[in-house]
mmCIF file of C-alpha atoms in Angstrom:
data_model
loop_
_atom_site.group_PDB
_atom_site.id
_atom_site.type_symbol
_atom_site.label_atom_id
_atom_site.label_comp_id
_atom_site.label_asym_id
_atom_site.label_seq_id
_atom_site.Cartn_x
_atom_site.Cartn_y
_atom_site.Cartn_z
ATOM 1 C CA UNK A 236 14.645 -3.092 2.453
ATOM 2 C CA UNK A 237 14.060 -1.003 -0.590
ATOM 3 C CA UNK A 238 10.432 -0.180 -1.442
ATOM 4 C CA UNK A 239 8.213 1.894 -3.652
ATOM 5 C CA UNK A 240 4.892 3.435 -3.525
ATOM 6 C CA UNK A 241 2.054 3.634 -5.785
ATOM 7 C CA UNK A 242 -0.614 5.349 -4.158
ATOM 8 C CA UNK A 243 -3.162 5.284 -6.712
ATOM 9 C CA UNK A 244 -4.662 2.083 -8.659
ATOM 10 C CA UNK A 245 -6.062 3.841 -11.523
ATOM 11 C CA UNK A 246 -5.748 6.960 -13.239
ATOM 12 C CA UNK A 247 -8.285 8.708 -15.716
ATOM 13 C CA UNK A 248 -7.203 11.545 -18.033
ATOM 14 C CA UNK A 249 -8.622 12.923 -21.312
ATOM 15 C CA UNK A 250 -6.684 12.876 -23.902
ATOM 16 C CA UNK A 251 -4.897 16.202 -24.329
ATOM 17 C CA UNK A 252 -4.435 16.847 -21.214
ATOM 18 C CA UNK A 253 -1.254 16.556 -19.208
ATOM 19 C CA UNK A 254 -0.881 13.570 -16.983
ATOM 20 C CA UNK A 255 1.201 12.271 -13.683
ATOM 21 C CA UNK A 256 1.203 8.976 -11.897
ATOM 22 C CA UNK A 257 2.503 9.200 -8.716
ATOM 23 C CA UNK A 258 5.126 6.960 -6.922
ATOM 24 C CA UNK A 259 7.058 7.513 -3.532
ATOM 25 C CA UNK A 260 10.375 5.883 -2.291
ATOM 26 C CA UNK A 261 11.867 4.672 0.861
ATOM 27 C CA UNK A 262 15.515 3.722 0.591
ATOM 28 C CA UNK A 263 18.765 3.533 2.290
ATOM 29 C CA UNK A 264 21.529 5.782 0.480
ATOM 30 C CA UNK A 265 21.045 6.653 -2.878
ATOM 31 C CA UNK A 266 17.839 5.580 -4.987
ATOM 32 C CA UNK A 267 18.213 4.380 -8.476
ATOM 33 C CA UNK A 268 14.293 4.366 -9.888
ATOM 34 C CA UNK A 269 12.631 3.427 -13.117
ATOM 35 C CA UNK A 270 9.675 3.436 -14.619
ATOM 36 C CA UNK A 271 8.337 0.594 -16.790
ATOM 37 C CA UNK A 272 4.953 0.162 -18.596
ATOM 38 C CA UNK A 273 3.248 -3.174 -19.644
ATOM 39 C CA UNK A 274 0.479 -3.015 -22.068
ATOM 40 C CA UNK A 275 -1.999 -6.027 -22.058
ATOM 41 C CA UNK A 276 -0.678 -9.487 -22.700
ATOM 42 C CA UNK A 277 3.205 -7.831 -22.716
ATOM 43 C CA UNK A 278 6.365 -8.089 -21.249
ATOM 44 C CA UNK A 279 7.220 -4.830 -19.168
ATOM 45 C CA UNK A 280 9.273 -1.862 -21.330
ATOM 46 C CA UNK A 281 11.357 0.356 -19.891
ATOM 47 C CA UNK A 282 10.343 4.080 -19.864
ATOM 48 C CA UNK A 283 13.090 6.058 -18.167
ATOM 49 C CA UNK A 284 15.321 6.017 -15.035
ATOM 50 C CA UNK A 285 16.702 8.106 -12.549
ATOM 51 C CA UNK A 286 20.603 7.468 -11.442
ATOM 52 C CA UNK A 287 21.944 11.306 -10.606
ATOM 53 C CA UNK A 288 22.125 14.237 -11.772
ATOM 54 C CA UNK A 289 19.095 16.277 -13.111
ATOM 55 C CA UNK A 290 16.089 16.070 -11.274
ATOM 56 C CA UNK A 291 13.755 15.968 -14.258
ATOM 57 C CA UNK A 292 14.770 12.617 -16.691
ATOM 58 C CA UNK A 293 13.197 12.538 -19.782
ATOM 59 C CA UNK A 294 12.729 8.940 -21.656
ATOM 60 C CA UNK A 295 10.624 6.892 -24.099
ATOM 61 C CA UNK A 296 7.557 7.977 -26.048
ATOM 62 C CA UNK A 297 7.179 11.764 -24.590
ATOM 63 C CA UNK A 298 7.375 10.823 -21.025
ATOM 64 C CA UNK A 299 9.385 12.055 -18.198
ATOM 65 C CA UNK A 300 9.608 12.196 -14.134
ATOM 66 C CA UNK A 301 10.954 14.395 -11.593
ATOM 67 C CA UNK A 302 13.374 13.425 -8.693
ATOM 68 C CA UNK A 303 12.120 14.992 -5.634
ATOM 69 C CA UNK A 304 14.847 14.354 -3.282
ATOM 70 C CA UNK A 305 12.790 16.068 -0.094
ATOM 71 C CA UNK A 306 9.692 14.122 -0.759
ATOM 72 C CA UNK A 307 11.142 11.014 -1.099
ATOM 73 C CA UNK A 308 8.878 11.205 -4.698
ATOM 74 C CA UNK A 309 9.367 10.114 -8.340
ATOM 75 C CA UNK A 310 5.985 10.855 -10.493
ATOM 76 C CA UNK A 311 5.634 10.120 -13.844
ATOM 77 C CA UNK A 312 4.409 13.105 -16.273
ATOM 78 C CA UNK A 313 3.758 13.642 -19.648
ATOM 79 C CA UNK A 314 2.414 17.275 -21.327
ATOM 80 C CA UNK A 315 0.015 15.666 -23.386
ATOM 81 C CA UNK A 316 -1.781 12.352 -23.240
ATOM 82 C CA UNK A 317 -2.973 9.729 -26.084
ATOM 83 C CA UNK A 318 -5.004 7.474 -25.861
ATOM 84 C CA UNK A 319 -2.514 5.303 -26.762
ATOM 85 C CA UNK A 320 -0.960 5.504 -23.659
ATOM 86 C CA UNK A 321 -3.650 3.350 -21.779
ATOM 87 C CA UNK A 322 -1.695 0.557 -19.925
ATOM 88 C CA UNK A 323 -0.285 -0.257 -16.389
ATOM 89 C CA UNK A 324 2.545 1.660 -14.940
ATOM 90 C CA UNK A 325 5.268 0.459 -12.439
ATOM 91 C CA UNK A 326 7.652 2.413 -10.785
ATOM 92 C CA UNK A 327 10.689 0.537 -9.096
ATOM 93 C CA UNK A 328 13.893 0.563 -7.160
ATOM 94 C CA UNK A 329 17.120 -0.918 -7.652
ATOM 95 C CA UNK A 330 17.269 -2.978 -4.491
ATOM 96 C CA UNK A 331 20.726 -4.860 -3.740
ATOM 97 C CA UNK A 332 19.438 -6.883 -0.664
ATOM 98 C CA UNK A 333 20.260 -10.521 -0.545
ATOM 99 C CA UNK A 334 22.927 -9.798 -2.372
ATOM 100 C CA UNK A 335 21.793 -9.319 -5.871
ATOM 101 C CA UNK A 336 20.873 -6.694 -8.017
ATOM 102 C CA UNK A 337 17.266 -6.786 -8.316
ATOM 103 C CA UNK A 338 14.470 -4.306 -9.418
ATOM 104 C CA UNK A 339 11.741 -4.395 -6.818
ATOM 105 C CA UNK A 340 8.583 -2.891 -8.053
ATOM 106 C CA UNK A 341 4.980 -0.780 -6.478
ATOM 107 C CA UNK A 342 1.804 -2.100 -7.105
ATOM 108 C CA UNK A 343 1.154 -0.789 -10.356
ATOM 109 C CA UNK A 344 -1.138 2.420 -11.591
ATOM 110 C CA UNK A 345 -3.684 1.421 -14.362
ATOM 111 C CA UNK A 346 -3.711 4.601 -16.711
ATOM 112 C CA UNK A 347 -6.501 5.237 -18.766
ATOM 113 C CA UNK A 348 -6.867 7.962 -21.400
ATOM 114 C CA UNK A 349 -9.961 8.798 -22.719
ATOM 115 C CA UNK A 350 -11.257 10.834 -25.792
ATOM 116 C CA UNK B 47 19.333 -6.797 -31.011
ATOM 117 C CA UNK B 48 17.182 -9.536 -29.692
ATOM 118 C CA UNK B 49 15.029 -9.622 -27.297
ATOM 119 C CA UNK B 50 14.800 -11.847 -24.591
ATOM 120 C CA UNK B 51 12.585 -15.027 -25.298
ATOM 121 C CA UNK B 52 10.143 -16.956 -23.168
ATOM 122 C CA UNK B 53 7.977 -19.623 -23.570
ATOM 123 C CA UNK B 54 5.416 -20.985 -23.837
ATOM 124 C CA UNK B 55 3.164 -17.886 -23.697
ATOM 125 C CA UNK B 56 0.582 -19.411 -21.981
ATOM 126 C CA UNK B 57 0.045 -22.539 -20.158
ATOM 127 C CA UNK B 58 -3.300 -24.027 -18.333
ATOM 128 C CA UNK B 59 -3.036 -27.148 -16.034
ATOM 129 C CA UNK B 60 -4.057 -29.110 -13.174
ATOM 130 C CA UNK B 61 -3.041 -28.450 -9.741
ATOM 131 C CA UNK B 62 -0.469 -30.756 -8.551
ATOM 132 C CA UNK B 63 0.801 -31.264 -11.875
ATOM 133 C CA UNK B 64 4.267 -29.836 -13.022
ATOM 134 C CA UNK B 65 5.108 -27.218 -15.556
ATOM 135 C CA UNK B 66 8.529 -25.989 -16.565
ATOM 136 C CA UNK B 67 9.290 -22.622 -18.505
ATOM 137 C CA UNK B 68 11.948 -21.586 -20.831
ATOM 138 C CA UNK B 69 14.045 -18.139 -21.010
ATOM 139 C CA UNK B 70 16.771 -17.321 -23.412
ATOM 140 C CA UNK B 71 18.494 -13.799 -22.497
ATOM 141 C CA UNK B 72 19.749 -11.086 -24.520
ATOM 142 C CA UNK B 73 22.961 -12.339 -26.208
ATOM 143 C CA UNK B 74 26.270 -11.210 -23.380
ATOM 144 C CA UNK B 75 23.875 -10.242 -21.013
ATOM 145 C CA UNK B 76 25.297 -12.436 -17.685
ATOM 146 C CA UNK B 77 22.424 -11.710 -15.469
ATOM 147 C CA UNK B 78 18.858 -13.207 -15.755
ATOM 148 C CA UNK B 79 16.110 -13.134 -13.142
ATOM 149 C CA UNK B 80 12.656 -14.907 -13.057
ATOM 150 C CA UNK B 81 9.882 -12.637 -11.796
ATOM 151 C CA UNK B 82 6.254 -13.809 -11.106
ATOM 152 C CA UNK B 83 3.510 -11.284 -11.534
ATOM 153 C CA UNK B 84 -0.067 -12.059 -9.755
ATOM 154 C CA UNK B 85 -2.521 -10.282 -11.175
ATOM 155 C CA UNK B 86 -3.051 -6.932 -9.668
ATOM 156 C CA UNK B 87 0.519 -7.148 -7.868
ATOM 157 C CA UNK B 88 3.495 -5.704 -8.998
ATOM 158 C CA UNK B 89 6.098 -8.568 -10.019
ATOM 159 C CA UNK B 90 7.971 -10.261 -7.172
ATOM 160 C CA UNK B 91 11.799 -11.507 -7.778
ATOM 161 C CA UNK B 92 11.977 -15.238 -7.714
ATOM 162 C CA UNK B 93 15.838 -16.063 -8.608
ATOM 163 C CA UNK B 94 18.841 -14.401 -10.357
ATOM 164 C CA UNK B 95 21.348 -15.762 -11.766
ATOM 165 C CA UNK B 96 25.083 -14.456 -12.520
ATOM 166 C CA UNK B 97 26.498 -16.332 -15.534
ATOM 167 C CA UNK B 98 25.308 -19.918 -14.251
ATOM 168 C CA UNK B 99 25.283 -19.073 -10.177
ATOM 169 C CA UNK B 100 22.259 -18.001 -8.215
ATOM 170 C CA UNK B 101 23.156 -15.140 -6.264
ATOM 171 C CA UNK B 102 19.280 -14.302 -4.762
ATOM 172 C CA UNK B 103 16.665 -17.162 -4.463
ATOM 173 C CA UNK B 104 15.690 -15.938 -1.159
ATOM 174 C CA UNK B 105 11.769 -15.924 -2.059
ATOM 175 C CA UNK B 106 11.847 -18.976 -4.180
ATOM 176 C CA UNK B 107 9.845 -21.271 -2.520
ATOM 177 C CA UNK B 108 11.865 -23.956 -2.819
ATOM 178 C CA UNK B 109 9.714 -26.819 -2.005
ATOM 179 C CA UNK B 110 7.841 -26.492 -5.211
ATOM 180 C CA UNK B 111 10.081 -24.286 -7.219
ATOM 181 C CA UNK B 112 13.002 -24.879 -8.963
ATOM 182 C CA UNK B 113 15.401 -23.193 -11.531
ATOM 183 C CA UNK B 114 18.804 -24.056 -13.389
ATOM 184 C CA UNK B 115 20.697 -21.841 -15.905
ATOM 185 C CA UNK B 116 23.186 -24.550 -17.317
ATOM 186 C CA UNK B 117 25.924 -23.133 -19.221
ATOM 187 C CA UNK B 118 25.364 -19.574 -18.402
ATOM 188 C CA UNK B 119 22.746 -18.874 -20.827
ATOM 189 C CA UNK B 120 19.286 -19.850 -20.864
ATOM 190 C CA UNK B 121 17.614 -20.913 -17.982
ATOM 191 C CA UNK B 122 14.408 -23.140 -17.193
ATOM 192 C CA UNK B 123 11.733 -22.547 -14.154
ATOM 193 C CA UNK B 124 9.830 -25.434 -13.090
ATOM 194 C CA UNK B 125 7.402 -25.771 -10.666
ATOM 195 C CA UNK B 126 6.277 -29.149 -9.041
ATOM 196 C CA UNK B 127 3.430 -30.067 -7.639
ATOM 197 C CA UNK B 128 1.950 -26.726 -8.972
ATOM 198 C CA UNK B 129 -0.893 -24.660 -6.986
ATOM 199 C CA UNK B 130 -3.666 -22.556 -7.592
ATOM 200 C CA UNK B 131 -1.685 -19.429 -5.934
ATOM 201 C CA UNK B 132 0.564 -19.916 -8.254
ATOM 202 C CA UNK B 133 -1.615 -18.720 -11.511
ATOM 203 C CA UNK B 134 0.783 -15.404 -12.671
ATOM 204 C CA UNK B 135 2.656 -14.641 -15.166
ATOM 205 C CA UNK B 136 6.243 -15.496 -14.921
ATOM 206 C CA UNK B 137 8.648 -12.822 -16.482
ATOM 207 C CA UNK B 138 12.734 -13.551 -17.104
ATOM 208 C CA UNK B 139 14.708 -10.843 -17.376
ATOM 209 C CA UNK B 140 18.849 -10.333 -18.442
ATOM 210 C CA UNK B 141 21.436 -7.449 -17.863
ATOM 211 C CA UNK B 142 24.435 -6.805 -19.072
ATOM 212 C CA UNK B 143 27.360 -7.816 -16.093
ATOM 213 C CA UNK B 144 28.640 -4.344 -15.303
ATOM 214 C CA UNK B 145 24.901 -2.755 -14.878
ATOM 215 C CA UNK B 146 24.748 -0.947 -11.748
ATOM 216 C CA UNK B 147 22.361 1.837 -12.752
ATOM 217 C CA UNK B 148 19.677 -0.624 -14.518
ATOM 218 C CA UNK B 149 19.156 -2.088 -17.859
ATOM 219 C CA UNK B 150 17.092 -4.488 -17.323
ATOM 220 C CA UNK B 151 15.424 -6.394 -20.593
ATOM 221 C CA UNK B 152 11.735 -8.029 -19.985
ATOM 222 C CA UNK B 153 10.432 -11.036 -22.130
ATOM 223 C CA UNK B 154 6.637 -11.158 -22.548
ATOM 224 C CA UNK B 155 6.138 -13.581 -20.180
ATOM 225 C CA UNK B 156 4.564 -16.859 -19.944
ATOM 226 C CA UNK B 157 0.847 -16.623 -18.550
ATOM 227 C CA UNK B 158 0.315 -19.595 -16.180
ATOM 228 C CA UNK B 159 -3.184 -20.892 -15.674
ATOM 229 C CA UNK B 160 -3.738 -23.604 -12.632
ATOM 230 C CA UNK B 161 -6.912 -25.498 -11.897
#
């Protein structure tokens, strides 16, 4: 089966400074990934995805990740952080088991930017 | 375009009692998908649906759990007799049909409270 990793539960930054939550893969053939964030009492929005191609996808609100093909890796990054930015992060995996076409998601990284 | 609509967007009852939840999907988009969320868990695929079929319910429990999408468009969980495990917050989701690579739409979710 298709899985992700998130190997950290929270995250502290200062705002300003550049930020990465981390998420690893394990897949057969080729991974399609996304991240999504959900602030608090919200639905989950879609940040960017990886499909092929470049390594480094850029998406919604500054953000971007890097493909990392050798270690099995897909962390999230942004230059600059605001506080605004504070929420939970999941990173998932298209996952086509049981016959559907189904997102299956990590545990989630609570990010929290701080003045 | 419009989003994808749940409700209620919150609900508190008994256990043993019943509850049923309401989705209505992006407008076209064939595929919806009911995702519960336990707090401090990344959400877990319950069903999907293709147009009015379920093509995954694999980790629906179906003793207590049921779903229907009559018509092809929106689609209602229920759960009966409910349980405490089962306070989380249940997420639908639609894609377009021809969405290999993603585009997956959230609703806010519907925060379920048994006790």
């Amino acid at each position: 089966a298709q899985s992700v990793a998130q190997p950290e539960d929270q995250v502290n930054v200062a705002e300003g400074n550049p930020l990465t939550v981390k998420c690893t893969y394990s897949v057969s053939g080729n991974p399609y990934l996304f991240w999504y964030v959900q602030y608090p009492n919200r639905g989950l929005q879609f940040l960017l995805k990886y499909i092929t191609g470049d390594n480094l996808v850029k998406g919604s609100y500054g953000f971007e990740a890097e493909f990392n093909k050798s270690q099995t890796s897909f962390h999230l990054k942004k230059p600059s952080a605001l506080v605004s930015d504070s929420a939970l992060y999941f990173c998932a995996v298209r996952d086509l088991t049981g016959g559907g076409n189904k997102l299956t998601f990590g545990t989630g990284t609570q990010l929290k930017v701080e003045l | 375009e419009a989003g994808v609509a749940q409700s209620p967007r919150y609900k508190i009852i008994e256990k043993r009692q019943s509850v049923a939840f309401w989705c209505n999907p992006i407008s076209g988009h064939a595929t919806l998908y009911w995702y519960q969320q336990i707090l401090g868990q990344g959400p877990k695929l319950l069903i999907q649906f293709q147009n009015n079929g379920v093509v995954d319910d694999s980790q629906l429990p179906k003793d207590r759990f049921s779903a229907e999408r009559l018509k092809g468009v929106d689609s209602t969980l229920k759960i009966q007799p409910a349980k405490l495990e089962d306070s989380a917050v249940y997420l639908c989701a639609s894609s377009p049909p021809d969405t290999p690579s993603g585009g997956y739409t959230f609703g806010s979710g519907t925060r379920l409270t048994v006790v």
